[in-house]
Tab-separated table of C-alpha atoms and ligand atoms in Angstrom:
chain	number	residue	atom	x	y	z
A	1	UNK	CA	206.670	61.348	104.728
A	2	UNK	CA	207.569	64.749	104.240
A	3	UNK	CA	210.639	67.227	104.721
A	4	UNK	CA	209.213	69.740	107.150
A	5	UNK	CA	210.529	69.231	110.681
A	6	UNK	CA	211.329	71.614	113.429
A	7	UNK	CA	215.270	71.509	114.079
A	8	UNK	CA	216.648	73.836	116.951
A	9	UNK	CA	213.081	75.166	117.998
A	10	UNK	CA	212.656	76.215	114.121
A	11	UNK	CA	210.604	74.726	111.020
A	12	UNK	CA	213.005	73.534	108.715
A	13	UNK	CA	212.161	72.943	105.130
A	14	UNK	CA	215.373	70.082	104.186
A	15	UNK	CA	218.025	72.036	105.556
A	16	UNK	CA	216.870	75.298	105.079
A	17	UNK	CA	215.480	77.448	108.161
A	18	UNK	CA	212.179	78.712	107.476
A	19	UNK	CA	212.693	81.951	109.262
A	20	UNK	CA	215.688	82.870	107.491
A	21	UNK	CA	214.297	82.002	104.109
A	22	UNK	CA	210.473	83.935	104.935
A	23	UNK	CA	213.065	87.008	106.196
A	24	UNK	CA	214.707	87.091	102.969
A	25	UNK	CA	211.653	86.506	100.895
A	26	UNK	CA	208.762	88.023	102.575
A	27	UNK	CA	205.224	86.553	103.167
A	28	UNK	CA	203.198	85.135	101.877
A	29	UNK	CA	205.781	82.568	100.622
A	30	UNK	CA	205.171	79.274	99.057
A	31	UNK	CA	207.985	76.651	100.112
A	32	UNK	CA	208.556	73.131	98.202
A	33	UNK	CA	210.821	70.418	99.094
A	34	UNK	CA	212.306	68.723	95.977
A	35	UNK	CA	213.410	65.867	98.444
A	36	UNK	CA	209.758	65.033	98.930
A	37	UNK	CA	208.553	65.197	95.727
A	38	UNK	CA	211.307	62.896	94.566
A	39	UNK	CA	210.585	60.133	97.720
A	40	UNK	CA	207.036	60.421	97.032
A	41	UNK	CA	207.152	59.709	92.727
A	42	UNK	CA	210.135	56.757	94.200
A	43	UNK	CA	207.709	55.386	96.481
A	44	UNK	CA	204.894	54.657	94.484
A	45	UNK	CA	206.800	53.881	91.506
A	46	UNK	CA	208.890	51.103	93.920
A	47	UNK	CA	204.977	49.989	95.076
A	48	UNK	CA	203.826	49.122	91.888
A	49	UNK	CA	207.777	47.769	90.295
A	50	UNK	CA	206.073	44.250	89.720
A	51	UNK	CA	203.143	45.703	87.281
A	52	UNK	CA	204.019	47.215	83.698
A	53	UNK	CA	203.000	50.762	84.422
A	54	UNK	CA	203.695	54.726	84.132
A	55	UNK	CA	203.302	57.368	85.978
A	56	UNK	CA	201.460	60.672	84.646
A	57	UNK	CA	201.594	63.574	87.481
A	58	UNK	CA	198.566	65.282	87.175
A	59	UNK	CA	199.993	68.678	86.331
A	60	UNK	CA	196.886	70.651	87.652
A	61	UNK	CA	198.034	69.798	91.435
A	62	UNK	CA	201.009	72.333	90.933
A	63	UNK	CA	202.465	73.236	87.485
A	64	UNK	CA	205.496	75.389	88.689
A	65	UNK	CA	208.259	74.883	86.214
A	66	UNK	CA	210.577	73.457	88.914
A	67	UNK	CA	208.343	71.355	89.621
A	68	UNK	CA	207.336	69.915	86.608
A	69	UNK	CA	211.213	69.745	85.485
A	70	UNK	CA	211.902	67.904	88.498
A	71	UNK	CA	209.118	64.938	87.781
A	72	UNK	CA	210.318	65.025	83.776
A	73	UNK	CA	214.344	64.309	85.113
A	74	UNK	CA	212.635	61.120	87.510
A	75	UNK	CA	210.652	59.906	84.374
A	76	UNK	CA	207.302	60.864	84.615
A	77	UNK	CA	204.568	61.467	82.238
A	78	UNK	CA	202.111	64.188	82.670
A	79	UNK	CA	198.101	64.076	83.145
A	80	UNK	CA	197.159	67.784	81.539
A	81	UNK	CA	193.649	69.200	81.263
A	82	UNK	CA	194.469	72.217	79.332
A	83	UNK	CA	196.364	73.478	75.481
A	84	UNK	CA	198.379	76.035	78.623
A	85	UNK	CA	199.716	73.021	80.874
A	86	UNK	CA	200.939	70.895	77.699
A	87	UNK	CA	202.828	74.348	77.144
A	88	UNK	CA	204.087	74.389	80.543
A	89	UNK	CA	205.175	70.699	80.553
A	90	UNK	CA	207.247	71.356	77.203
A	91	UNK	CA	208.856	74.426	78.634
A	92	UNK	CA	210.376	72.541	81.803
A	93	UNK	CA	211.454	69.891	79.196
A	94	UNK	CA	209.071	66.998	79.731
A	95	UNK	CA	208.207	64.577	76.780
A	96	UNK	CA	204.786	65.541	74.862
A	97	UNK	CA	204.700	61.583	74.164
A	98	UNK	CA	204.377	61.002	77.898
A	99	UNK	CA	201.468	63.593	77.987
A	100	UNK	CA	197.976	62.383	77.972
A	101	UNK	CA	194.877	65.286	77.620
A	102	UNK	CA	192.087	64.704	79.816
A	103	UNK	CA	188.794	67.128	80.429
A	104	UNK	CA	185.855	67.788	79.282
A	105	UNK	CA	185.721	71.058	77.110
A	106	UNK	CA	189.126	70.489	74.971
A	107	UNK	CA	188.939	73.619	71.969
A	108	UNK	CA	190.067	73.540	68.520
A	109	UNK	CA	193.093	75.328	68.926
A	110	UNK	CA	194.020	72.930	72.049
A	111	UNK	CA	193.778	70.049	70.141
A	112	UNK	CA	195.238	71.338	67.162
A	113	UNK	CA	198.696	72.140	69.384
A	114	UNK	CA	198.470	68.933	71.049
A	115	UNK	CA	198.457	67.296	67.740
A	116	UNK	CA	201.105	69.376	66.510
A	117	UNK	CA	203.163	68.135	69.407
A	118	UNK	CA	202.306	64.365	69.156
A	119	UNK	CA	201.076	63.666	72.761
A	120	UNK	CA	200.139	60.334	74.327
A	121	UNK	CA	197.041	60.346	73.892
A	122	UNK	CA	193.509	62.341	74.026
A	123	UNK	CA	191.387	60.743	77.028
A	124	UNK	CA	187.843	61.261	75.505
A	125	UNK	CA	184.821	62.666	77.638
A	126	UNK	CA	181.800	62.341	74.927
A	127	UNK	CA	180.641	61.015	72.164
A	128	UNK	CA	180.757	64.703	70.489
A	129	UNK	CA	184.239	65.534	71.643
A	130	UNK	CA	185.164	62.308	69.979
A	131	UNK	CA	183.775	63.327	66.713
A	132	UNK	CA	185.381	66.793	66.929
A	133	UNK	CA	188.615	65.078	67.673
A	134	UNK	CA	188.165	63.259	64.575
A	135	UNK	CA	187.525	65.946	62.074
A	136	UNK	CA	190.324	68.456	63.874
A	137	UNK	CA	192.957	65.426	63.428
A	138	UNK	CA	191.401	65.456	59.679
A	139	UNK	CA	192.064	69.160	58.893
A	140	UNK	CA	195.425	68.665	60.746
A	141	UNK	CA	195.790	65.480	57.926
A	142	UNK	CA	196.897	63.352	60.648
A	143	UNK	CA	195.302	61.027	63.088
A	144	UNK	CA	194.239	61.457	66.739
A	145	UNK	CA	195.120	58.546	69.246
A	146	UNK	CA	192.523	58.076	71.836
A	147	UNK	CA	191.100	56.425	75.155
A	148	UNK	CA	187.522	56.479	76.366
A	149	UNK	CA	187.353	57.952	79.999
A	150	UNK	CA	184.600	55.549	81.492
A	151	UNK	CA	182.344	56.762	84.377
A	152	UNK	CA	182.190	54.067	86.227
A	153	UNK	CA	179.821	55.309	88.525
A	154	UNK	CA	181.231	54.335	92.126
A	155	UNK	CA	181.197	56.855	95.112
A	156	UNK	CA	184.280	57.823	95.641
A	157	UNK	CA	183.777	58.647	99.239
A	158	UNK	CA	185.065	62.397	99.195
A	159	UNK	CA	183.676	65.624	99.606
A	160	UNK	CA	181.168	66.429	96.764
A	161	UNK	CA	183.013	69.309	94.694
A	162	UNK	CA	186.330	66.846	93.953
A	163	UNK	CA	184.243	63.425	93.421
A	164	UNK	CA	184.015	62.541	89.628
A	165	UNK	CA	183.148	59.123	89.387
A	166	UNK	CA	179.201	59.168	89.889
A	167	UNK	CA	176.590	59.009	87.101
A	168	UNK	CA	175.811	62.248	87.785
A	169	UNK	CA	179.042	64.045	87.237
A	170	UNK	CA	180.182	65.527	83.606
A	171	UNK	CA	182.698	63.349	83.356
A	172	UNK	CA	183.473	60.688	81.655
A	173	UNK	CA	181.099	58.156	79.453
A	174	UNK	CA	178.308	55.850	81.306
A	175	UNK	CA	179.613	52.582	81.671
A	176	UNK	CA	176.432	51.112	79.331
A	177	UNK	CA	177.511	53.479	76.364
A	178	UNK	CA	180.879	53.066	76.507
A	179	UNK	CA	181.102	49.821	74.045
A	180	UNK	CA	179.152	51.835	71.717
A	181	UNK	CA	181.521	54.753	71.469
A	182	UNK	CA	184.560	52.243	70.962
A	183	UNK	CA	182.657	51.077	68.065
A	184	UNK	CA	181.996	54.653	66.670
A	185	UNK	CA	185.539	55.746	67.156
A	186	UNK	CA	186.415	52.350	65.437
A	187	UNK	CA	184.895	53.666	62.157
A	188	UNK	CA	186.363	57.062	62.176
A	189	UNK	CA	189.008	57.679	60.254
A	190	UNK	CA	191.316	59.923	62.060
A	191	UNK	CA	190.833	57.969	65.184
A	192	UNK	CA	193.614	55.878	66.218
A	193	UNK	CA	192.455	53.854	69.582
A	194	UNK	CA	194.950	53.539	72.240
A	195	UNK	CA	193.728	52.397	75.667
A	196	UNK	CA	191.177	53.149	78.311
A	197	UNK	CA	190.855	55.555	81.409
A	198	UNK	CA	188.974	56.288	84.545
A	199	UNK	CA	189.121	58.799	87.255
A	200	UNK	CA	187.040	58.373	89.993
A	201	UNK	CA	187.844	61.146	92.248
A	202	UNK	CA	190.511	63.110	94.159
A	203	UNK	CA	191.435	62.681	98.534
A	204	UNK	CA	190.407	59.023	98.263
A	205	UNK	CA	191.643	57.761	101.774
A	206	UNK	CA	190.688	54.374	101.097
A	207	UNK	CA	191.596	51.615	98.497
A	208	UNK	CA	187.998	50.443	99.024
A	209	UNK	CA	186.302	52.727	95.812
A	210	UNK	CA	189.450	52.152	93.637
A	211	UNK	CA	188.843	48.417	94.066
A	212	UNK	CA	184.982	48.855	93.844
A	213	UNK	CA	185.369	50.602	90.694
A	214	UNK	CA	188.554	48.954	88.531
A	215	UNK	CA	186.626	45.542	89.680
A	216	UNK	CA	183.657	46.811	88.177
A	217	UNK	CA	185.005	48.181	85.036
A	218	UNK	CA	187.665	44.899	85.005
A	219	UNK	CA	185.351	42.656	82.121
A	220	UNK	CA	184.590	45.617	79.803
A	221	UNK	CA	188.131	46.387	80.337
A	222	UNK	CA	189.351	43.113	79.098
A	223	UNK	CA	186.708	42.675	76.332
A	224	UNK	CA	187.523	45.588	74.756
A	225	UNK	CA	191.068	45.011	74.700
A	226	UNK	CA	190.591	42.097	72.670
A	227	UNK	CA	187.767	43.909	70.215
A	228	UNK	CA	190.245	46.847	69.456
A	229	UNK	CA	193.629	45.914	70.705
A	230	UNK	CA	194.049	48.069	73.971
A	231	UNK	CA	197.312	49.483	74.946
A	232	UNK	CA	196.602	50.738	78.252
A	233	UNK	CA	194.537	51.229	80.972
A	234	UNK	CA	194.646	54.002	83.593
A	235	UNK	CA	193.233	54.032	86.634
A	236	UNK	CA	193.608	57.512	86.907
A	237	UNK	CA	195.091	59.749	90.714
A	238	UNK	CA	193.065	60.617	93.547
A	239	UNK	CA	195.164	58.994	96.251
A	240	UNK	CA	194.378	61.067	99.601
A	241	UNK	CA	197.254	62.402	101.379
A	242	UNK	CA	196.476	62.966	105.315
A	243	UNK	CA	195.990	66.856	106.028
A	244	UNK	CA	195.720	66.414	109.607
A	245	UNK	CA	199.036	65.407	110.477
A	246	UNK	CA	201.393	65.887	113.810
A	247	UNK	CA	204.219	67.339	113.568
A	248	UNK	CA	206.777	65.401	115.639
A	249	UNK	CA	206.005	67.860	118.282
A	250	UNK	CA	203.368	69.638	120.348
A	251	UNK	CA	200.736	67.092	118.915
A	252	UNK	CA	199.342	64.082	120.195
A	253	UNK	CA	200.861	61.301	117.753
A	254	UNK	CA	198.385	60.659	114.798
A	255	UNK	CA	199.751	57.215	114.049
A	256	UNK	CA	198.559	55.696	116.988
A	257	UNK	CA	195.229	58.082	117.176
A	258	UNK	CA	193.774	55.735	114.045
A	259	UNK	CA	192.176	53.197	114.175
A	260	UNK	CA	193.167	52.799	110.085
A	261	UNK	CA	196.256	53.408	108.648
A	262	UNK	CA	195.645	56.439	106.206
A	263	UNK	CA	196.125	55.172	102.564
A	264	UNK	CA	199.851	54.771	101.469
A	265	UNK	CA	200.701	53.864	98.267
A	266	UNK	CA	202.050	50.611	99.589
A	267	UNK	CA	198.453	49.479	100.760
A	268	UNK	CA	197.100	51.266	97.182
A	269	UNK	CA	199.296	48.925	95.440
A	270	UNK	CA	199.090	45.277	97.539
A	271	UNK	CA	194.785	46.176	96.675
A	272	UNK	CA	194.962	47.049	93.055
A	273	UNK	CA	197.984	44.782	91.836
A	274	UNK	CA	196.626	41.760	91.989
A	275	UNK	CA	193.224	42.625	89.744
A	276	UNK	CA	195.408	44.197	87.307
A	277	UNK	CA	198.106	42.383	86.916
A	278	UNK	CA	196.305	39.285	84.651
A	279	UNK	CA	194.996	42.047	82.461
A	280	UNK	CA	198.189	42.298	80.276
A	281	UNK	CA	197.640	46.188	79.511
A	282	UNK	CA	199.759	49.141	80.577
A	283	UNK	CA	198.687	50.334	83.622
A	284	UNK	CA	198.514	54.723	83.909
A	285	UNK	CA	198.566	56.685	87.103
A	286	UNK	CA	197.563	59.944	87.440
A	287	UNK	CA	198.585	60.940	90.978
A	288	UNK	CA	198.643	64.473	91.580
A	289	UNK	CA	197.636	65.531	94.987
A	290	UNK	CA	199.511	62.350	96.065
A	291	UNK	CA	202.832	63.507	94.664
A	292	UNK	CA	203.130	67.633	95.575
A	293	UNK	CA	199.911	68.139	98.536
A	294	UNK	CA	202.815	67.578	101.588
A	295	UNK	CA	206.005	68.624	99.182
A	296	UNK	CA	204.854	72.320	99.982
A	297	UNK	CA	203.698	75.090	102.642
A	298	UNK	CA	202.701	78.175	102.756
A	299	UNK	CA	203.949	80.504	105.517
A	300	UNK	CA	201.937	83.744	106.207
A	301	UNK	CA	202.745	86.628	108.847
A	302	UNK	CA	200.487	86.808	111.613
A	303	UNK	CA	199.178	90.948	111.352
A	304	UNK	CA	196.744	91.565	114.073
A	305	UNK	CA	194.646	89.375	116.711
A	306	UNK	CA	191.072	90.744	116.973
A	307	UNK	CA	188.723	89.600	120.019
A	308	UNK	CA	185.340	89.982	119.018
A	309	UNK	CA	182.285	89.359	121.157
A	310	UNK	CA	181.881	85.705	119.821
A	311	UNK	CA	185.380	84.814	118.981
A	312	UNK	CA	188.934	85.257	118.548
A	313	UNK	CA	190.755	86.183	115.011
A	314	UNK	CA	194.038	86.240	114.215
A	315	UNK	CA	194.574	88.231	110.678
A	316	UNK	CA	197.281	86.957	108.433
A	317	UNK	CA	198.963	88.191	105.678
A	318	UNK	CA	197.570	85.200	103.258
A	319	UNK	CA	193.979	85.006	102.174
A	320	UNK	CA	191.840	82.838	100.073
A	321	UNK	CA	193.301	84.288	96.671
A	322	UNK	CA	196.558	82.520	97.990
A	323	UNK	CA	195.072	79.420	98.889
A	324	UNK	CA	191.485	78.474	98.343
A	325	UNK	CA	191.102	74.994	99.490
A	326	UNK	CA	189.558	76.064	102.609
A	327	UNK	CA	186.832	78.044	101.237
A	328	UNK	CA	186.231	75.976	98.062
A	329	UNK	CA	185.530	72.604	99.504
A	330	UNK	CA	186.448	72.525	103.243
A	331	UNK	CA	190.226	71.526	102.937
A	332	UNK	CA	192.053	71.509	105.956
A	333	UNK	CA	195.558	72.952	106.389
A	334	UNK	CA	197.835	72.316	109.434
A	335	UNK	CA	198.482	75.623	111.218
A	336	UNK	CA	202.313	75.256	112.519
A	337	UNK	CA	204.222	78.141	113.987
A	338	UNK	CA	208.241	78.535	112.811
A	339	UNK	CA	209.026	78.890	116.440
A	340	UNK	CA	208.487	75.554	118.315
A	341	UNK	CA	208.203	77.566	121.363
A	342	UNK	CA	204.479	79.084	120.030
A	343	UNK	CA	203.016	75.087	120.527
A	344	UNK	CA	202.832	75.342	123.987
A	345	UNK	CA	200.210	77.856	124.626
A	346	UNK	CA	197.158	77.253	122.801
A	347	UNK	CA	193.897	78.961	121.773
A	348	UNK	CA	190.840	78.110	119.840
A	349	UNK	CA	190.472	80.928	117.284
A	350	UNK	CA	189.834	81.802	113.740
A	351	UNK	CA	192.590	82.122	111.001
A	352	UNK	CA	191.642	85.058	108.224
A	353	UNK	CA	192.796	86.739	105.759
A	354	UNK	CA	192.548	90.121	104.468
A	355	UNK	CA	190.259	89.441	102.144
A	356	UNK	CA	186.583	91.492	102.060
A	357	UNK	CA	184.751	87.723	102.076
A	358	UNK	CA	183.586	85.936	105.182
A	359	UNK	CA	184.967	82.735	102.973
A	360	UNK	CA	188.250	83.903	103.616
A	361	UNK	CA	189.513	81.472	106.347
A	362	UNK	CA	192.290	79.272	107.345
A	363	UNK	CA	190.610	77.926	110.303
A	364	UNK	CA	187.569	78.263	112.201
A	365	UNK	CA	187.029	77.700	115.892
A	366	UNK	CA	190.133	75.373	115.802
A	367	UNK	CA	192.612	74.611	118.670
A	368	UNK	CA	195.686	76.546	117.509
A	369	UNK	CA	199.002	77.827	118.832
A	370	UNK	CA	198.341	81.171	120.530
A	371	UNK	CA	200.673	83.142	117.922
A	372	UNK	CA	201.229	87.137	118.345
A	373	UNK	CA	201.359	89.876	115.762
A	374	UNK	CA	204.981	89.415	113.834
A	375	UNK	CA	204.867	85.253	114.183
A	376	UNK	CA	205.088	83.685	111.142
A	377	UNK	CA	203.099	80.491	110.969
A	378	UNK	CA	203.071	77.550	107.807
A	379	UNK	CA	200.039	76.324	106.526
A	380	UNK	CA	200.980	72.920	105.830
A	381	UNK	CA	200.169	70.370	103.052
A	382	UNK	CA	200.160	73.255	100.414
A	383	UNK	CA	201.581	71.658	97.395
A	384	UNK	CA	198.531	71.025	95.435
A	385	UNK	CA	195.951	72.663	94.133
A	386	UNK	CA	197.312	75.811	96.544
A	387	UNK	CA	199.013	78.234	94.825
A	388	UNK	CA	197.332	76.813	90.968
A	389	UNK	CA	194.398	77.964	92.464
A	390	UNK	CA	195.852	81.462	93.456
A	391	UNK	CA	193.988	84.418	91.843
A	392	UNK	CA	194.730	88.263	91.758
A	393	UNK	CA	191.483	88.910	93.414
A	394	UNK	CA	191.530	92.124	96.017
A	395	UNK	CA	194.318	93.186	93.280
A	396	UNK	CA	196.753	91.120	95.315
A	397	UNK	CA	200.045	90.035	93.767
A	398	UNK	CA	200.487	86.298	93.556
A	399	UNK	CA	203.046	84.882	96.138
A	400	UNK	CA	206.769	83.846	95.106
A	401	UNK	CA	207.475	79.865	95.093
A	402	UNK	CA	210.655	78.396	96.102
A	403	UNK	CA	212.564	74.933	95.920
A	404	UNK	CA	214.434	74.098	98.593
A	405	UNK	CA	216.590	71.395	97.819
A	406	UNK	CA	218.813	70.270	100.557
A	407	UNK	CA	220.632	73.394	101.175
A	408	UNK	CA	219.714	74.957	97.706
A	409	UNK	CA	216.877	77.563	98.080
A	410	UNK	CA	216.132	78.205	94.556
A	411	UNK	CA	213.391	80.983	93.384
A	412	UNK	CA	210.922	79.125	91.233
A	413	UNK	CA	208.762	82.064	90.548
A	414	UNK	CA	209.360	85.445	91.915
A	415	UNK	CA	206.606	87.476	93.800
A	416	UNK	CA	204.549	89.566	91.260
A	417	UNK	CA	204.569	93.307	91.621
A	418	UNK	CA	201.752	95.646	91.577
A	419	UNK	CA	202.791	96.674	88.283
A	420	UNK	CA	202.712	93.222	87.272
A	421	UNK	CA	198.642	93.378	88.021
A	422	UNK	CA	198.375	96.193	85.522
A	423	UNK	CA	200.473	94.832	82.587
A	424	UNK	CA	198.355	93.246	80.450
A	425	UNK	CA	195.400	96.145	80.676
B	1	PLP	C1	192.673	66.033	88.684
B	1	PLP	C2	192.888	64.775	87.955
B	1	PLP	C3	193.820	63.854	88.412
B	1	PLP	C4	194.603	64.025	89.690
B	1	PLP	O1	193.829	63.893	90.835
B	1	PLP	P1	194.547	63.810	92.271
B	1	PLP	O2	193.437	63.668	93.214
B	1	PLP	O3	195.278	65.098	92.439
B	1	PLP	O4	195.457	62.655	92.249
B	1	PLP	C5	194.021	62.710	87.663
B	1	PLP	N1	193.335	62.497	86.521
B	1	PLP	C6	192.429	63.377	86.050
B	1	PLP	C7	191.711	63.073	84.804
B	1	PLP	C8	192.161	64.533	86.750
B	1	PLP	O5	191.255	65.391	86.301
């Protein structure tokens, strides 16, 4: 579970008071809780001890430094989609070897760099990128060590903008063509193959499509181990985390509201174990929302409440430039007030920002706490692909990060300055 509890009448991130800390450090303010992040890599690492595999945290879901250095010290590899997050990964001191390249428009000079610094591997979206590959890893004199990504085309059950495992998304190879393109990349001679990848989506909240898809992909899998001596296979992230979550108070208890247990990585594992197992390959996770989405809120300032003729707004001090999900593809976000005493009275009402776009919303027409001007309130389940996202747009400074560990509150990146929006012009 996570670290975020109210102690005293007062959200507590670890031991840290959340008042206090948003006091000293203004809003908007992105918290993290290193505890978390550490039970949640333990956890699914301790699900899946009886299986030869690694885990690669998908540094798009949040590539703070802390962060990342944090992951590196328990062990973990890193899934990166960009030349900039390979950069970031060596800066907080994780291992290029443990870093495997995934996406579909990789450039010359990304590859080049990632070359230069000897990653894990290149997971391979076409048949063109895999010739490009080839003659970059030529001009470099060296050779390029590879996986196919294979579209395996399952539906991944998610919301339409985060699915990635369907025919008709750019990524990944069709299952029919795959064989084909081993065979190719066989023959070329800065190719060096290594394994074989998937990823079929992200906010999976059932085992059902991971099973539906690694059985489906299980026979090509072990075939072409044999034809060209597989090291791995990953299965790739896109375990859900559950957004709409009760706090231990105030809320009706969400454990016994389900009728299913939401996924957990023990369930992920006791489903996917025993089909992989036989297969005598590395197995490669790629969990990122999984391993930071509850490690991290994001507390905003309530500014104003507005009653209009059709409903009620309360205007924060966060908007969608802070934290997207909302607008982008319908994420939900927990709205939690620091004081406990807030829970009681409750109103259904919009939560906005200041932004000039009728996108930017926390909330609409939910059941919320009734909070005034002044409260300060935590978006919850910010950790990934929350402040990554986070753009300059309305010429608004990004928001500072911190790492609360136990009773350490450590500044992982400080608030930007208006100056800072006018530096680089
Ligand atoms: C985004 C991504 C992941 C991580 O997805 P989560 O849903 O955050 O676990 C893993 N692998 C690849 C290739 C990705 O693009």
């Amino acid at each position: 579970m996570h670290q975020f509890q109210y102690r005293q009448g007062v959200l507590h991130c670890e031991e840290v008071n959340l008042n206090t800390l948003a006091a000293e450090h203004g809003t908007p303010l992105y918290v993290y809780s290193a505890r978390t992040l550490r039970e949640n890599y333990q956890r699914l690492d301790e699900a899946l001890k009886n299986l030869d595999h690694h885990i690669a945290y998908a540094v798009k879901a949040n590539s703070n430094l802390s962060v990342l250095r944090l992951l590196a010290e328990l062990g973990s590899g890193f899934d990166i989609v960009s030349g900039g997050e390979l950069f970031r990964v060596i800066k907080a001191g994780g291992n290029p070897g443990l870093c495997s390249f995934a996406g579909v428009g990789k450039t010359a000079e990304e590859i080049t760099y990632a070359l230069e610094q000897k990653i894990y591997c290149f997971n391979i979206e076409s048949l063109a990128e895999l010739e490009f590959i080839n003659s970059v890893a030529g001009e470099n004199s060296t050779t390029a060590p590879i996986a196919l990504r294979i579209n395996p085309n399952v539906d991944a059950g998610t919301h339409k903008y985060i699915s990635t495992g369907k025919a008709e998304n750019k990524f990944g190879i069709d299952h029919e063509a795959v064989r084909e393109v081993y065979e190719r990349a066989a023959r070329l001679p800065h190719i060096r193959i290594r394994g074989i990848q998937m990823h079929i989506g992200s906010q999976l909240t059932s085992a059902t499509p991971f099973v539906e898809a690694v059985e489906r992909v299980l026979p090509l899998v072990s075939e072409l181990k044999s034809a060209h001596d597989l090291e791995f296979f990953s299965i790739g992230g896109g375990i859900g985390i559950v957004y709409e979550e009760a706090l231990a108070s105030g809320h009706p208890d969400w454990w016994n509201r389900q009728e299913e247990p939401p996924l957990s990585p023990e369930i992920y594992a006791n489903k996917l174990v025993p089909l992989l197992d036989s297969l005598g390959l590395k197995i490669l996770l790629e969990p990122g929302r999984y391993m930071s989405g509850n490690a991290g809120v994001l507390l905003t300032t309530c500014l104003y409440e507005k009653k209009g003729q059709a409903k009620t707004f309360k205007i924060v001090d966060a908007g969608m430039n802070d934290l997207i999900r909302p607008a982008l593809y319908e994420g939900h976000h927990e709205i939690v007030p620091l004081e406990e005493s807030r829970m009681t009275n409750r109103i259904t009402a919009d939560v906005v920002g200041p932004i000039c776009e009728s996108g930017d919303f926390f909330c609409q027409g939910r059941e919320i706490p009734d909070i005034k001007a002044n409260d300060i309130i935590a978006l919850m389940s910010a950790g990934a692909y929350s402040f990554t996202m986070a753009s300059n747009y309305n010429s608004r400074p990004l928001p500072a990060e911190i790492l609360i560990d136990g009773r350490q509150v450590h500044l992982a990146r400080r608030r930007q300055s208006w100056d800072d929006l006018v530096t680089s012009e």
